[in-house]
Backbone as CSV, one residue per row, in Angstrom:
resi,resn,N_x,N_y,N_z,CA_x,CA_y,CA_z,C_x,C_y,C_z
1,MET,23.198,4.508,20.319,22.001,3.314,19.916,23.047,3.020,18.590
2,THR,22.534,1.981,18.024,23.501,1.719,16.771,22.537,1.648,15.780
3,ASN,22.794,1.792,14.417,21.954,2.489,13.302,20.958,1.417,13.319
4,LYS,21.759,-0.256,13.484,20.063,-1.409,13.369,19.189,-1.030,14.623
5,TRP,19.590,-0.360,15.562,18.657,0.373,16.870,17.240,1.153,16.187
6,ILE,18.002,1.925,15.731,17.491,3.550,15.720,16.355,2.851,13.961
7,SER,17.212,2.077,13.337,15.976,1.239,11.862,15.134,0.213,12.820
8,PHE,14.724,-0.456,13.506,13.814,-1.203,14.596,12.932,-0.144,15.022
9,ILE,13.378,0.753,15.372,12.818,1.528,16.404,11.735,2.344,15.448
10,LYS,12.005,2.946,14.488,11.841,3.706,13.049,10.764,2.151,12.576
11,PHE,11.397,1.235,12.230,9.916,0.237,11.700,9.260,-0.045,13.077
12,ALA,9.382,0.200,13.853,8.007,-0.309,14.808,7.605,0.725,14.685
13,LEU,7.907,1.906,14.631,6.384,3.276,15.281,5.578,3.310,13.595
14,VAL,6.678,3.018,12.409,6.066,2.948,11.011,5.256,1.593,11.182
15,GLY,5.148,0.419,11.833,4.326,-0.451,11.963,3.063,0.011,12.904
16,VAL,2.963,0.911,13.677,1.773,0.970,14.810,1.057,2.564,13.754
17,VAL,1.900,2.871,12.604,0.791,3.717,12.182,0.036,3.068,11.010
18,ASN,0.914,2.172,10.255,0.387,1.372,9.835,-0.982,0.458,10.279
19,THR,-0.690,-0.253,10.990,-1.430,-1.118,12.211,-2.803,0.601,12.673
20,LEU,-2.478,0.974,12.601,-4.035,2.169,13.007,-4.631,2.371,11.724
21,ILE,-3.933,2.574,10.529,-4.170,2.696,9.582,-5.406,1.355,9.141
22,ASP,-4.727,0.577,9.470,-5.989,-0.954,8.999,-6.461,-1.029,9.459
23,PHE,-6.164,-0.946,11.064,-7.611,-0.646,11.640,-8.625,-0.362,11.630
24,VAL,-8.608,1.104,11.560,-9.450,2.217,11.000,-10.314,1.999,10.028
25,VAL,-9.247,1.541,8.608,-10.062,1.380,7.496,-11.007,-0.165,7.306
26,TYR,-10.414,-0.873,8.317,-11.349,-2.089,8.040,-12.347,-1.792,9.133
27,ALA,-11.936,-1.087,10.578,-13.411,-1.291,10.669,-14.293,-0.186,9.941
28,LEU,-13.840,0.803,9.522,-15.296,1.741,8.943,-15.939,0.722,7.315
29,LEU,-15.324,0.411,6.695,-15.499,-0.943,5.655,-16.665,-2.055,6.570
30,THR,-16.306,-2.638,7.535,-17.128,-3.574,8.513,-18.529,-3.350,8.823
31,THR,-18.340,-1.569,9.601,-19.525,-1.090,9.894,-20.287,-1.183,8.960
32,ILE,-20.000,-0.934,7.327,-20.554,0.035,6.763,-21.335,-1.487,5.917
33,GLY,-20.838,-2.497,5.880,-20.730,-3.541,5.529,-20.593,-4.076,4.506
34,VAL,-19.393,-3.941,4.205,-18.356,-4.436,3.558,-18.519,-6.272,4.160
35,ASN,-17.781,-7.230,2.880,-17.761,-8.004,3.841,-16.612,-8.057,3.878
36,TYR,-15.865,-9.081,5.324,-14.888,-9.107,6.095,-13.710,-9.690,5.599
37,ILE,-13.769,-10.504,4.097,-12.794,-10.640,3.818,-12.070,-9.276,2.964
38,LEU,-13.461,-8.610,2.169,-13.051,-7.750,1.381,-12.407,-6.679,2.231
39,ALA,-13.064,-6.795,3.358,-12.554,-4.888,3.854,-11.133,-5.473,4.260
40,GLN,-10.398,-6.244,4.851,-9.127,-7.074,4.948,-8.365,-6.826,3.644
41,TRP,-8.682,-6.938,2.830,-8.095,-6.817,1.379,-7.557,-5.426,1.423
42,ILE,-8.497,-4.567,1.620,-8.638,-3.151,1.554,-7.713,-2.468,2.282
43,SER,-8.004,-3.098,3.128,-7.254,-2.550,4.833,-6.267,-2.630,4.969
44,TYR,-5.336,-3.884,4.635,-4.119,-3.963,4.459,-3.601,-3.407,3.543
45,SER,-4.056,-3.104,2.636,-3.291,-2.553,1.011,-3.663,-1.299,1.664
46,ALA,-3.856,-0.302,1.758,-3.878,0.554,2.691,-2.779,0.882,3.511
47,GLY,-2.621,-0.228,4.574,-1.386,0.184,5.354,-0.394,-0.096,4.876
48,ILE,-0.577,-0.942,3.734,1.196,-1.281,3.097,1.456,-0.459,2.122
49,LEU,0.643,0.833,1.581,1.217,1.683,0.711,1.235,2.740,1.774
50,ASN,0.959,2.543,3.350,2.356,3.887,3.908,3.012,3.482,4.191
51,SER,3.033,1.926,4.296,4.508,1.165,5.035,5.888,1.365,4.084
52,TYR,5.221,0.804,2.620,6.472,1.194,1.584,6.985,2.632,1.782
53,VAL,5.721,3.500,1.685,6.218,5.059,1.333,7.544,5.230,2.853
54,MET,6.875,5.195,4.049,7.399,5.673,5.506,8.662,4.952,5.106
55,ASN,8.828,3.126,5.278,9.735,2.560,5.566,10.799,2.921,4.574
56,ARG,10.289,3.265,3.269,11.326,3.573,2.003,12.380,4.874,2.873
57,LYS,11.046,5.750,2.956,12.064,7.441,2.884,12.162,7.760,4.130
58,TRP,12.140,6.956,4.677,12.177,7.451,6.797,13.035,6.150,7.565
59,THR,12.319,4.473,7.544,13.038,4.142,8.307,14.520,3.831,7.555
60,PHE,14.675,2.828,6.247,15.767,2.439,5.068,16.359,4.302,4.908
61,GLU,16.162,4.698,4.886,16.883,6.516,4.273,16.938,5.872,2.409
62,ARG,16.184,5.232,2.538,16.781,5.030,0.790,16.683,6.541,-0.401
63,LYS,17.375,6.521,-0.602,17.866,8.685,-1.729,17.493,7.716,-3.170
64,GLU,17.768,6.787,-3.321,17.799,6.329,-4.734,16.426,6.128,-5.367
65,LYS,16.515,6.031,-6.459,14.989,5.782,-7.075,14.819,3.730,-6.858
66,SER,13.258,3.925,-6.577,13.250,2.428,-6.516,13.012,1.160,-7.017
67,SER,13.675,0.108,-7.013,13.896,-0.846,-8.136,13.345,-1.793,-8.253
68,LYS,12.782,-2.509,-9.477,12.046,-3.620,-9.886,12.390,-4.065,-8.428
69,ARG,13.199,-4.649,-8.218,13.517,-5.679,-7.285,12.483,-5.687,-6.122
70,GLU,13.352,-4.499,-5.485,12.355,-3.941,-4.136,10.713,-3.911,-4.341
71,VAL,10.811,-3.201,-5.218,9.538,-3.418,-5.316,7.880,-4.303,-5.330
72,ILE,9.260,-5.724,-6.042,8.107,-6.588,-6.463,8.749,-7.545,-5.425
73,SER,9.537,-7.490,-4.115,9.804,-8.323,-3.168,8.806,-7.907,-2.187
74,PHE,8.566,-6.112,-2.449,7.398,-5.744,-0.929,6.090,-6.823,-1.772
75,VAL,5.831,-6.265,-3.341,4.810,-6.714,-3.160,4.215,-8.295,-2.612
76,ILE,5.507,-9.068,-3.170,5.232,-10.915,-2.622,5.256,-10.905,-1.140
77,VAL,6.233,-10.128,-0.180,5.934,-9.950,1.275,5.210,-9.484,1.641
78,ASN,4.418,-8.904,0.991,2.826,-8.750,1.507,1.614,-8.977,0.913
79,LEU,1.344,-9.976,-0.116,0.412,-11.214,-0.866,0.307,-12.359,0.215
80,ILE,2.159,-12.709,1.026,2.107,-13.339,1.258,1.701,-13.757,3.311
81,THR,1.781,-12.120,3.311,0.934,-12.039,4.629,-0.339,-12.162,4.411
82,LEU,-0.822,-10.951,3.815,-2.229,-10.844,3.768,-2.859,-12.168,3.162
83,SER,-2.271,-13.105,2.913,-3.137,-14.469,2.212,-3.293,-14.876,3.997
84,LEU,-1.950,-15.446,4.403,-1.963,-16.012,6.213,-2.890,-15.357,6.900
85,THR,-2.732,-14.273,6.992,-3.879,-13.334,7.115,-5.817,-13.574,7.255
86,SER,-5.864,-13.908,6.046,-6.956,-13.264,5.762,-7.525,-15.218,5.965
87,PHE,-6.374,-15.726,5.757,-6.253,-17.279,6.266,-6.972,-17.629,7.558
88,LEU,-5.991,-16.869,8.307,-6.318,-17.030,9.819,-7.499,-15.879,10.491
89,LEU,-7.940,-15.342,9.802,-8.851,-14.822,9.986,-10.335,-14.710,9.572
90,THR,-10.369,-15.869,9.142,-11.348,-17.087,8.546,-11.396,-18.120,9.582
91,VAL,-10.638,-18.374,9.734,-10.337,-19.766,11.022,-10.792,-18.874,12.716
92,LEU,-10.458,-17.854,12.681,-11.278,-17.403,14.057,-12.548,-17.239,14.305
93,TYR,-12.271,-16.284,13.372,-13.784,-15.532,12.965,-15.394,-16.878,13.334
94,ASN,-15.044,-17.463,11.718,-15.745,-18.766,11.292,-15.410,-19.457,11.888
95,LYS,-14.570,-20.169,12.212,-13.884,-21.576,12.517,-14.306,-21.621,14.288
96,TRP,-13.820,-20.551,15.259,-13.637,-20.866,16.304,-14.691,-19.552,17.234
97,GLY,-15.214,-18.631,16.529,-16.590,-17.657,16.708,-15.733,-16.758,17.402
98,ILE,-14.648,-16.560,17.273,-13.760,-14.945,18.050,-14.670,-13.821,17.842
99,ALA,-15.223,-12.892,18.091,-15.610,-11.886,17.581,-14.515,-11.248,16.753
100,LEU,-15.322,-10.430,15.516,-14.343,-9.842,14.004,-13.836,-8.739,14.775
101,LEU,-13.984,-8.330,15.337,-12.701,-7.053,15.407,-11.345,-8.097,16.883
102,ILE,-11.683,-8.648,17.314,-10.758,-9.121,18.362,-9.613,-10.519,17.022
103,SER,-10.186,-10.511,16.343,-9.941,-11.798,15.674,-9.289,-10.963,14.746
104,LYS,-9.192,-9.749,14.256,-8.727,-8.693,13.657,-7.609,-8.294,14.398
105,LEU,-7.310,-7.749,15.630,-6.500,-7.634,16.370,-5.320,-8.652,16.788
106,LEU,-5.678,-10.199,16.808,-4.852,-11.191,17.056,-3.810,-11.020,15.793
107,ILE,-4.745,-10.975,14.887,-4.248,-11.662,13.209,-3.346,-10.150,12.677
108,THR,-3.361,-8.973,13.426,-2.397,-7.881,13.477,-1.435,-8.076,13.934
109,ILE,-1.918,-9.351,15.203,0.274,-8.754,16.165,0.928,-10.113,15.259
110,VAL,0.045,-11.232,14.441,1.019,-11.918,13.625,1.508,-11.385,13.144
111,SER,0.923,-10.866,11.357,1.085,-9.510,10.700,2.462,-8.907,10.783
112,VAL,2.239,-8.479,11.805,4.077,-7.485,12.270,4.871,-7.964,12.260
113,GLY,4.555,-9.507,12.766,6.078,-10.192,12.457,6.303,-10.566,11.619
114,ILE,5.747,-11.329,10.431,5.850,-11.913,9.548,6.595,-10.962,8.620
115,ASN,5.746,-9.582,8.891,6.056,-8.476,8.016,7.848,-8.387,8.049
116,PHE,7.779,-7.740,9.798,8.955,-7.124,10.096,10.132,-7.948,9.665
117,ILE,10.047,-9.660,9.476,10.608,-10.557,9.273,11.472,-10.288,7.243
118,GLY,10.143,-10.518,6.811,9.513,-10.469,5.659,10.812,-9.470,4.839
119,THR,10.340,-7.708,5.363,10.852,-7.087,4.941,11.934,-6.443,4.952
120,LYS,12.558,-7.059,6.555,14.063,-7.109,6.725,14.573,-8.246,5.980
121,LEU,14.384,-9.072,5.501,15.393,-10.119,5.109,15.343,-9.629,3.127
122,PHE,14.312,-9.632,3.355,13.712,-9.107,1.290,13.691,-8.162,0.542
123,VAL,13.208,-7.110,1.415,13.119,-5.822,0.693,13.541,-4.889,0.974
124,PHE,14.220,-4.126,1.644,15.011,-2.855,1.874,16.580,-3.591,1.741
125,THR,17.054,-4.307,1.359,18.418,-4.746,1.700,19.330,-4.330,0.634
126,THR,20.285,-4.090,0.932,21.529,-3.733,0.033,21.817,-4.928,-1.178
127,LYS,22.586,-4.829,-1.754,23.374,-5.972,-2.811,24.899,-6.487,-2.082
128,LYS,25.102,-5.563,-0.954,25.942,-6.153,-0.028,25.547,-7.235,0.922
129,GLU,24.507,-6.524,1.848,23.189,-7.293,2.604,23.348,-8.470,2.129
130,ARG,22.197,-8.554,0.900,22.126,-9.637,0.010,23.010,-10.823,-0.267
131,GLY,24.669,-10.373,-0.013,25.710,-11.122,-0.901,26.435,-10.918,-2.137
132,ILE,25.592,-9.490,-2.785,26.236,-10.120,-3.663,27.354,-8.822,-4.734
133,HIS,28.012,-9.243,-4.604,29.172,-7.961,-4.730,30.253,-7.980,-6.293
134,ILE,29.841,-6.581,-6.743,30.112,-6.375,-8.441,31.525,-6.116,-8.271
């Protein structure tokens, strides 16, 4: 098995853990009456914090100190994903009348795809992978 496949499998496993954290926090917050969009932002943030730590250390095995570029790229990718998923959650729940947790499940699938592509292309890359040669 090549390193790319191992990284992909690790990324997918981290994604499962992130999704579980996101979903559990979201369900708990909405159960106690927190607004569903605020709950989305809080639960998603809990998942992405875990994502950054696990993907950096385990998936991409970064040994060096975090760089500003890496952290900023990570935040940008996740803000884009969060904005899109908040919009989609509103459409599914408010406009189309799909149950809240079903809506959350559907947008979670979308967010995994967006996040994988963004992280793979913009966050945990080396200068060589970005085409920067020193």
